Amino acid sequence: RRRPLVSPHPDIPIASWIAHSSRGTPSIERRPGHARRDASSPRMFRLALLFVCAAMLTMPPRLLARAALATPPPPHARTTTAAARARTRTLLRSASRSSSSSSSSSRIGDGMEDPDGPRPNDRPYTDDFRSDDDDASQTSPITYRPIAVASSPFRERHGAPRQPRTEGTRGRAPGSFRLLPSNVGGIESARAMLEDLGGFSHVVVLGHLHLNTGWKARVTPPRLRYLNDGTADGRKASRRGLLATRAPHRPNPVGMSVLRLHSVDIDALTIHVNGTDFLDGTPILDVKPYVPKFDAFPSARAGWLDDLDAMERRGDLPEVTHDGGASATEEERHRKSYRISAVGRGAATDVRTDTGHVLRTDVPKKMGGTDSAPQPVEHLLSALAGCCQATAVFVGRSTTPQRLLVDRIEFDLEASRDERGATGRPIEVEPDVPARLTRVWGTARVYFKEGRKKRRNEGDGHRGDGAVAVSAEEVRLLGERTEARCPVANMMAASGCAMDVVWVDGRATDANDSQGKS
């Protein structure tokens, strides 16, 4: 049996491939000074028709029937004849380059590629953007459709926060993003996209800054404006390269914000956030979850911003704040400082605090120490427990309308880290694994004192043992608010450490344990 004729490229019809190959030129476009020769000429058409008929005769009946009964593509997937011809020409050029190249085009994707689409090395658009010709690259525009629209209390650029985390009350403004069903495949598709997003604490939002026009290669960031005294040297000292700043006026006005996720309303197709800095009506291009393990880099450098911070701390430059009404004097009044002095010998270290306390750290013998004192990470977990205890007492007293009087908290904490972050070699190369705690987990059993500022309506709000009745939700909120205000917990979370400490009512848990044993 004769083998059926198959096009070498899955997206090019056999007739077009034969017509292209018979000419012996790498492009089907007409060259200057040559007569036009393509598949529409009589000789080429007859030759292509002959091969097509031969292919149909050798095709199995089952495949022939399937091709005849194939369902036509939906209306939105149809293209004009001119567009189809242009796509065929592009694919032919790409296939010619691919066939003449030494690199193989059979490489498969990573499981997220379209299995029916062209292979990664055969994508024609990659050649357009790889071109060394600047003019050729400019002829390949990229078009995006917004997936959502922002709702925000900020209506105009003036007055909107620049960096919400540094701008006090204005930086905590609530906002939302409502998905546009028409741009994401319909209502059901939009609801499916929002599933599982509520489990994250923060989201990364990309938006099109639609009110910004124009841009400059060098800009003056707000913190450097006071350096511009009108002279040439002053203007030069205050300017920075555009790509080294967060200026919103850019060649492609795309803004990115990491926002705290408040809630996800799947039925209303809405994502609610806190600390938004988008203007009302901003088209949203994408929303991604913020993952500390992948997105946090505590040792990252901030370039000229680090130099500016150091100069402000030394007093060489006036400190500039973004918070409306706040001042450096006000921040200085609320700043709390710590100081220690330490002497290390071998792997052990003796520490004396500024308040007169003495600490000692050491490591196990297998790590080169003498195991004479707790390890530094154990001190860190101790600091977490102590900080959470003190902070929980404050948070409980400040809770309204019913304050929670914390008596004690029993912590049972564990932590883990990937030691390759500390021992990876060569030393001259930054390790691939971050040197940090990867996870802290365990329980915090909270025991409350008697008495409340406002009692419950049910009875007197006390249990039979004289303790205050506290719901599981109140205990959960106490833990959440405590960790949000504990400096040690915040430091761990900022480094990318997963905080999985469960806060529970100690007396209720003890009662359940007793019933289980009995």
XYZ file of N, CA and C in Angstrom, residues 136-351:
648
model
N 11.187 45.942 12.407
C 10.398 44.721 12.252
C 9.684 44.374 13.544
N 10.338 44.588 14.688
C 9.713 44.271 15.966
C 8.529 45.182 16.236
N 8.606 46.429 15.774
C 7.519 47.361 16.019
C 6.270 47.010 15.226
N 6.378 46.184 14.240
C 5.206 45.829 13.440
C 4.436 44.667 14.043
N 4.804 44.222 15.247
C 4.127 43.097 15.884
C 3.502 43.560 17.191
N 2.358 44.240 17.152
C 1.736 44.738 18.390
C 1.141 43.597 19.209
N 0.963 43.864 20.499
C 0.344 42.914 21.424
C -0.966 43.524 21.892
N -2.026 42.755 21.867
C -3.341 43.253 22.254
C -3.870 42.440 23.421
N -4.278 43.125 24.501
C -4.882 42.478 25.665
C -6.289 43.033 25.867
N -7.137 42.207 26.430
C -8.480 42.652 26.811
C -8.578 42.591 28.330
N -9.086 43.636 28.974
C -9.166 43.626 30.443
C -10.095 42.519 30.934
N -9.708 41.888 32.036
C -10.550 40.834 32.611
C -11.453 41.381 33.704
N -11.182 42.608 34.180
C -11.983 43.179 35.262
C -11.847 44.690 35.214
N -12.650 45.357 36.029
C -12.585 46.806 36.151
C -12.541 47.139 37.632
N -11.743 48.150 37.991
C -11.533 48.495 39.396
C -12.591 49.465 39.898
N -13.004 49.271 41.147
C -13.838 50.237 41.867
C -13.014 50.773 43.026
N -12.901 52.090 43.113
C -11.989 52.695 44.078
C -12.538 54.042 44.524
N -12.196 54.469 45.741
C -12.618 55.811 46.166
C -11.820 56.925 45.515
N -10.759 56.580 44.794
C -9.922 57.591 44.158
C -10.383 57.802 42.712
N -10.820 59.017 42.420
C -11.373 59.325 41.106
C -10.358 59.959 40.168
N -9.311 60.544 40.712
C -8.315 61.199 39.873
C -6.928 60.917 40.429
N -5.929 61.161 39.592
C -4.570 60.815 39.979
C -4.077 61.618 41.181
N -4.434 62.894 41.232
C -4.009 63.725 42.350
C -4.707 63.255 43.631
N -3.919 62.908 44.624
C -4.475 62.445 45.891
C -4.491 60.947 46.057
N -4.263 60.219 44.990
C -4.211 58.765 45.101
C -2.895 58.346 45.751
N -2.883 57.301 46.555
C -1.636 56.880 47.222
C -0.614 56.360 46.220
N 0.657 56.667 46.482
C 1.735 56.155 45.642
C 2.153 54.769 46.113
N 2.436 54.641 47.405
C 2.803 53.368 48.009
C 1.896 53.175 49.224
N 0.820 52.392 49.086
C -0.180 52.300 50.164
C 0.398 51.898 51.519
N 1.427 51.050 51.547
C 1.947 50.564 52.830
C 2.613 51.669 53.644
N 2.949 52.783 53.017
C 3.651 53.858 53.724
C 2.782 55.087 53.913
N 1.487 54.990 53.627
C 0.678 56.207 53.584
C -0.458 56.221 54.586
N -0.293 55.502 55.693
C -1.248 55.614 56.782
C -2.669 55.276 56.384
N -3.626 56.115 56.850
C -5.047 55.851 56.621
C -5.389 55.825 55.143
N -4.818 56.716 54.389
C -5.118 56.765 52.960
C -4.666 55.487 52.250
N -3.634 54.849 52.761
C -3.138 53.634 52.154
C -3.913 52.386 52.524
N -4.948 52.526 53.358
C -5.775 51.373 53.740
C -7.157 51.436 53.118
N -7.318 52.222 52.089
C -8.628 52.393 51.467
C -9.105 51.088 50.836
N -10.382 50.729 51.023
C -10.903 49.505 50.405
C -11.180 49.711 48.919
N -11.147 48.628 48.194
C -11.440 48.660 46.761
C -11.901 47.295 46.309
N -12.254 47.193 45.047
C -12.727 45.910 44.516
C -12.456 45.856 43.021
N -12.506 44.631 42.498
C -12.336 44.380 41.071
C -13.433 43.418 40.638
N -14.252 43.856 39.686
C -15.332 43.003 39.197
C -14.961 42.446 37.834
N -15.026 41.118 37.717
C -14.677 40.473 36.460
C -15.680 40.821 35.366
N -15.213 40.880 34.136
C -16.055 41.173 32.975
C -16.347 39.861 32.260
N -17.538 39.316 32.421
C -17.845 37.997 31.836
C -17.636 37.952 30.332
N -17.918 39.049 29.646
C -17.803 39.043 28.184
C -16.368 38.859 27.720
N -15.401 39.156 28.595
C -13.994 39.046 28.203
C -13.312 37.798 28.746
N -14.015 37.018 29.542
C -13.392 35.824 30.129
C -14.205 34.561 29.860
N -15.029 34.580 28.834
C -15.733 33.359 28.449
C -17.090 33.156 29.069
N -17.676 34.175 29.668
C -19.009 34.043 30.229
C -19.011 34.023 31.746
N -20.226 34.023 32.309
C -20.387 34.111 33.762
C -19.842 32.871 34.454
N -20.166 31.703 33.934
C -19.702 30.473 34.582
C -18.177 30.380 34.554
N -17.581 30.789 33.454
C -16.127 30.790 33.380
C -15.526 31.773 34.373
N -16.149 32.945 34.531
C -15.652 33.937 35.481
C -15.728 33.412 36.913
N -16.824 32.735 37.236
C -16.949 32.174 38.586
C -15.924 31.077 38.828
N -15.669 30.274 37.811
C -14.665 29.224 37.960
C -13.276 29.817 38.180
N -12.991 30.956 37.549
C -11.683 31.594 37.712
C -11.454 32.056 39.151
N -12.524 32.407 39.864
C -12.393 32.940 41.222
C -12.282 31.854 42.280
N -12.485 30.610 41.910
C -12.428 29.533 42.899
C -11.030 29.434 43.495
N -10.972 29.165 44.804
C -9.730 28.918 45.560
C -8.907 30.178 45.804
N -9.301 31.326 45.264
C -8.520 32.546 45.477
C -8.658 33.049 46.910
N -9.783 32.775 47.559
C -10.027 33.282 48.905
C -9.082 32.742 49.956
N -8.340 31.683 49.649
C -7.409 31.130 50.618
C -6.110 31.897 50.738
N -5.877 32.887 49.895
C -4.646 33.674 49.930
C -4.891 34.983 50.685
N -3.837 35.509 51.291
C -3.965 36.761 52.049
C -3.724 37.985 51.183
N -2.935 37.841 50.107
C -2.610 38.966 49.242
C -2.711 38.536 47.779
N -2.933 39.509 46.927
C -2.994 39.258 45.484
C -2.130 40.283 44.760
N -1.587 39.864 43.637
C -0.834 40.756 42.755
C -1.759 41.158 41.616
N -1.976 42.448 41.461
C -2.936 42.955 40.481
C -2.190 43.781 39.435
N -2.422 43.455 38.164
C -1.858 44.201 37.047
C -2.971 45.010 36.387
N -2.752 46.299 36.229
C -3.768 47.159 35.640
C -3.197 48.068 34.569
N -4.060 48.484 33.653
C -3.687 49.439 32.599
C -3.973 50.844 33.108
N -2.929 51.642 33.275
C -3.071 52.996 33.806
C -3.584 53.905 32.698
N -4.894 53.899 32.534
C -5.527 54.455 31.338
C -5.478 55.974 31.262
N -5.225 56.667 32.364
C -5.202 58.126 32.330
C -3.804 58.696 32.109
N -2.808 57.841 32.063
C -1.436 58.323 31.890
C -1.078 58.396 30.409
N -0.504 59.491 30.020
C -0.077 59.672 28.626
C 1.345 60.214 28.626
N 2.150 59.729 27.691
C 3.517 60.215 27.554
C 4.438 59.633 28.604
N 5.717 59.689 28.319
C 6.721 59.201 29.256
C 8.067 59.812 28.907
N 8.992 59.756 29.880
C 10.345 60.265 29.695
C 11.344 59.212 30.141
N 12.507 59.209 29.497
C 13.527 58.208 29.808
C 14.124 58.427 31.189
N 14.152 59.659 31.677
C 14.614 59.980 33.023
C 13.523 60.754 33.747
N 13.300 60.389 34.988
C 12.228 61.022 35.766
C 12.782 61.410 37.133
N 12.045 62.277 37.823
C 12.403 62.704 39.171
C 11.418 62.101 40.159
N 11.813 61.082 40.934
C 10.909 60.498 41.929
C 10.547 61.524 42.996
N 9.393 61.383 43.643
C 8.959 62.377 44.641
C 9.969 62.584 45.764
N 10.664 61.528 46.197
C 11.597 61.674 47.313
C 12.855 62.440 46.916
N 13.051 62.668 45.626
C 14.253 63.378 45.177
C 13.941 64.763 44.636
N 12.717 65.187 44.728
C 12.358 66.476 44.147
C 13.074 67.637 44.812
N 13.335 67.514 46.118
C 13.961 68.633 46.816
C 15.419 68.822 46.407
N 15.998 67.818 45.700
C 17.373 67.966 45.222
C 17.459 68.854 43.990
N 16.321 69.040 43.315
C 16.306 69.852 42.096
C 16.179 71.320 42.484
N 17.306 72.009 42.484
C 17.303 73.426 42.846
C 17.241 74.338 41.631
N 16.936 73.748 40.458
C 16.847 74.556 39.252
C 18.118 74.591 38.444
N 19.240 74.202 39.025
C 20.507 74.200 38.299
C 20.662 72.897 37.534
N 21.633 72.873 36.617
C 21.875 71.664 35.835
C 22.304 70.510 36.734
N 23.164 70.788 37.719
C 23.606 69.742 38.638
C 22.439 69.240 39.496
N 21.586 70.159 39.896
C 20.436 69.755 40.705
C 19.476 68.875 39.938
N 19.212 69.217 38.696
C 18.315 68.396 37.889
C 18.925 67.016 37.651
N 20.231 66.971 37.418
C 20.890 65.684 37.184
C 20.862 64.819 38.435
N 21.074 65.433 39.609
C 21.094 64.666 40.858
C 19.723 64.114 41.225
N 18.654 64.762 40.772
C 17.315 64.333 41.154
C 16.705 63.339 40.176
N 17.331 63.113 39.057
C 16.735 62.243 38.039
C 17.284 60.834 38.130
N 16.422 59.889 37.770
C 16.795 58.488 37.720
C 16.232 57.877 36.435
N 16.880 56.833 35.958
C 16.377 56.146 34.778
C 14.988 55.584 35.017
N 14.123 55.682 34.023
C 12.729 55.303 34.186
C 12.567 53.888 34.740
N 13.349 52.941 34.198
C 13.192 51.550 34.612
C 13.728 51.290 36.008
N 14.411 52.272 36.620
C 14.881 52.140 37.998
C 13.933 52.826 38.973
N 12.727 53.174 38.531
C 11.745 53.841 39.373
C 10.393 53.139 39.228
N 9.452 53.549 40.069
C 8.080 53.032 39.989
C 7.152 54.063 39.346
N 7.708 54.954 38.551
C 6.904 56.010 37.933
C 5.781 55.404 37.085
N 4.556 55.941 37.150
C 3.435 55.374 36.393
C 3.454 55.723 34.912
N 4.187 56.773 34.515
C 4.258 57.157 33.104
C 5.356 56.338 32.440
N 4.966 55.358 31.617
C 5.897 54.413 31.030
C 5.499 54.145 29.579
N 6.422 53.563 28.772
C 6.047 53.240 27.390
C 4.807 52.360 27.316
N 4.724 51.363 28.176
C 3.514 50.555 28.339
C 2.978 50.835 29.743
N 1.930 51.640 29.880
C 1.475 52.073 31.207
C 0.780 50.947 31.981
N 1.565 49.980 32.433
C 1.049 48.860 33.211
C 1.454 49.060 34.665
N 0.480 49.028 35.560
C 0.745 49.171 36.988
C 0.599 47.844 37.698
N 1.419 47.632 38.726
C 1.362 46.408 39.517
C 1.270 46.775 40.985
N 0.334 46.147 41.691
C 0.164 46.389 43.118
C -0.036 45.061 43.826
N 0.572 44.939 45.004
C 0.342 43.794 45.883
C -0.623 44.273 46.961
N -1.832 43.726 46.968
C -2.905 44.214 47.829
C -3.371 43.104 48.766
N -3.815 43.516 49.952
C -4.353 42.547 50.912
C -5.758 42.128 50.471
N -5.970 40.838 50.371
C -7.264 40.314 49.941
C -8.225 40.286 51.119
N -9.362 40.937 50.953
C -10.367 40.959 52.015
C -11.355 39.815 51.866
N -11.917 39.660 50.674
C -12.876 38.576 50.434
C -13.074 38.408 48.938
N -13.661 37.274 48.587
C -13.980 36.971 47.189
C -15.454 36.608 47.111
N -16.218 37.383 46.370
C -17.649 37.123 46.167
C -17.820 36.479 44.795
N -17.894 35.153 44.787
C -17.959 34.442 43.510
C -19.258 34.740 42.777
N -20.369 34.816 43.511
C -21.657 35.079 42.848
C -21.681 36.448 42.181
N -21.064 37.427 42.827
C -21.040 38.787 42.267
C -19.831 39.025 41.369
N -18.977 38.001 41.205
C -17.782 38.096 40.343
C -16.856 39.217 40.796
N -16.722 39.397 42.123
C -16.006 40.553 42.659
C -14.930 40.111 43.645
N -13.767 40.751 43.538
C -12.652 40.559 44.467
C -12.538 41.822 45.308
N -12.659 41.695 46.624
C -12.562 42.839 47.527
C -11.171 42.866 48.162
N -10.547 44.049 48.162
C -9.189 44.198 48.686
C -9.129 45.390 49.631
N -8.044 45.440 50.403
C -7.741 46.591 51.249
C -6.424 47.194 50.797
N -6.341 48.527 50.872
C -5.107 49.212 50.496
C -4.945 49.415 49.010
N -6.049 49.635 48.302
C -5.956 49.804 46.852
C -5.328 51.153 46.506
N -4.584 51.177 45.400
C -4.046 52.432 44.880
C -4.428 52.632 43.423
N -5.376 51.826 42.933
C -5.872 51.991 41.567
C -6.968 53.051 41.537
N -7.067 53.757 40.436
C -8.143 54.731 40.258
C -9.429 54.018 39.877
N -10.528 54.651 40.165
C -11.827 54.081 39.829
C -11.963 53.952 38.311
N -12.346 52.763 37.859
C -12.512 52.515 36.441
C -11.273 52.003 35.739
N -10.196 51.718 36.486
C -8.970 51.214 35.854
C -9.202 49.833 35.265
N -8.860 49.599 33.999
C -8.972 48.252 33.428
C -7.922 47.323 34.061
N -8.353 46.173 34.517
C -7.478 45.209 35.170
C -7.108 44.116 34.170
N -5.791 43.895 34.021
C -5.308 42.919 33.047
C -5.182 41.517 33.627
N -4.822 41.424 34.901
C -4.636 40.094 35.478
C -4.596 40.206 36.998
N -4.940 39.101 37.656
C -4.879 38.980 39.116
C -4.203 37.655 39.433
N -3.163 37.705 40.262
C -2.422 36.499 40.624
C -2.299 36.433 42.140
N -2.211 35.251 42.712
C -1.998 35.168 44.166
C -0.560 35.506 44.522
N -0.389 36.178 45.645
C 0.953 36.458 46.164
C 1.378 35.276 47.026
N 2.510 34.663 46.685
C 3.016 33.486 47.394
C 4.346 33.873 48.033
N 4.397 34.032 49.357
C 5.648 34.471 49.997
C 6.839 33.575 49.681
N 6.609 32.278 49.561
C 7.712 31.357 49.306
C 8.414 31.672 47.997
N 7.670 32.171 47.025
C 8.236 32.463 45.713
C 8.481 33.946 45.481
N 7.688 34.810 46.123
C 7.705 36.232 45.788
C 8.475 37.099 46.781
N 8.828 36.573 47.968
C 9.505 37.386 48.973
C 11.018 37.153 48.910
N 11.771 38.248 48.871
C 13.236 38.181 48.838
C 13.770 39.151 49.895
N 13.874 38.708 51.146
C 14.275 39.635 52.219
C 15.648 40.244 52.018
N 16.548 39.552 51.344
C 17.895 40.076 51.168
C 18.055 40.897 49.889
N 16.950 41.200 49.226
C 17.022 41.941 47.968
C 17.541 43.366 48.203
N 18.267 43.893 47.238
C 18.772 45.262 47.302
C 17.814 46.210 46.587
N 17.787 47.444 47.037
C 16.890 48.449 46.466
C 17.637 49.580 45.803
N 18.880 49.325 45.376
C 19.604 50.311 44.581
C 19.718 51.665 45.236
N 19.376 52.704 44.494
C 19.525 54.067 44.980
C 18.599 54.360 46.152
N 17.544 53.587 46.318
C 16.658 53.787 47.467
C 17.350 53.405 48.767
N 18.185 52.349 48.730
C 18.957 52.004 49.928
C 19.896 53.139 50.307
N 20.550 53.731 49.312
C 21.447 54.863 49.595
C 20.676 56.042 50.173
N 19.479 56.279 49.643
C 18.680 57.398 50.128
C 18.234 57.157 51.567
N 17.826 55.926 51.886
C 17.420 55.608 53.263
C 18.579 55.805 54.232
N 19.762 55.369 53.820
C 20.930 55.524 54.693
C 21.244 56.999 54.933
N 21.133 57.829 53.911
C 21.396 59.262 54.068
C 20.356 59.907 54.966
N 19.096 59.475 54.876
C 18.049 60.033 55.733
C 18.265 59.626 57.188
N 18.706 58.366 57.404
C 18.950 57.924 58.789
C 20.122 58.676 59.412
N 21.140 59.005 58.618
C 22.280 59.758 59.131
C 21.964 61.237 59.325
N 20.873 61.687 58.757
C 20.526 63.092 58.858
C 21.120 63.935 57.771
N 21.763 63.304 56.774
C 22.357 64.073 55.682
C 21.286 64.650 54.761
N 20.121 64.036 54.737
C 19.009 64.513 53.918
C 17.761 64.559 54.779
N 16.848 65.482 54.518
C 15.588 65.513 55.268
C 14.741 64.299 54.920
N 14.088 63.732 55.941
C 13.270 62.545 55.721
C 11.937 62.945 55.107
N 11.563 62.282 54.046
C 10.333 62.585 53.320
C 9.356 61.441 53.537
N 8.140 61.746 53.933
C 7.103 60.724 54.122
C 5.967 60.984 53.156
N 5.250 59.910 52.822
C 4.127 60.021 51.896
C 2.805 60.243 52.612
N 2.731 59.912 53.903
C 1.460 59.969 54.612
C 1.020 61.416 54.772
N -0.196 61.714 54.309
C -0.702 63.065 54.432
C -0.852 63.470 55.887
N -0.164 64.506 56.308
C -0.251 64.975 57.680
C 0.806 64.405 58.587
N 1.428 63.285 58.230
C 2.462 62.695 59.070
C 3.771 63.443 58.871
N 4.617 63.355 59.830
C 5.904 64.038 59.756
C 6.977 63.135 60.330
N 8.219 63.470 60.002
C 9.326 62.686 60.538
C 9.375 62.788 62.061
N 8.984 63.922 62.615
C 8.977 64.081 64.068
C 7.974 63.147 64.720
N 6.806 63.029 64.119
C 5.785 62.135 64.649
C 6.247 60.690 64.586
N 6.879 60.308 63.488
C 7.376 58.942 63.376
C 8.488 58.682 64.384
N 9.337 59.654 64.601
C 10.423 59.496 65.566
C 9.873 59.306 66.983
N 8.797 59.975 67.310
C 8.219 59.871 68.648
C 7.696 58.475 68.939
N 7.241 57.754 67.873
C 6.677 56.421 68.064
C 7.677 55.313 67.733
N 8.895 55.663 67.433
C 9.876 54.655 67.066
C 10.459 54.013 68.325
N 10.501 52.677 68.332
C 11.063 51.936 69.454
C 12.339 51.246 68.998
N 13.401 51.402 69.759
C 14.698 50.887 69.359
C 15.164 49.804 70.326
N 16.042 48.952 69.852
C 16.605 47.859 70.650
C 18.114 47.833 70.423
N 18.819 47.333 71.453
C 20.269 47.264 71.321
C 20.800 46.114 72.165
N 21.777 45.393 71.599
C 22.439 44.322 72.316
C 23.939 44.420 72.074
N 24.683 43.756 72.912
C 26.114 43.571 72.671
C 26.388 42.080 72.808
N 27.228 41.532 71.941
C 27.446 40.088 71.905
C 28.902 39.790 71.630
N 29.364 38.659 72.198
C 30.717 38.164 71.977
C 30.600 36.701 71.591
N 31.127 36.336 70.421
C 31.069 34.967 69.956
C 32.413 34.279 70.071
N 32.382 33.055 70.547
C 33.580 32.216 70.619
C 33.227 30.863 70.019
N 33.881 30.531 68.908
C 33.521 29.308 68.214
C 32.112 29.430 67.665
N 31.258 28.449 67.981
C 29.870 28.484 67.526
C 28.928 29.039 68.583
N 29.447 29.385 69.763
C 28.612 29.903 70.849
C 28.733 31.414 70.927
N 27.663 32.050 71.402
C 27.636 33.505 71.515
C 26.984 33.891 72.833
N 27.636 34.804 73.571
C 27.076 35.365 74.794
C 26.527 36.748 74.477
N 25.263 36.958 74.832
C 24.554 38.181 74.466
C 24.121 38.903 75.730
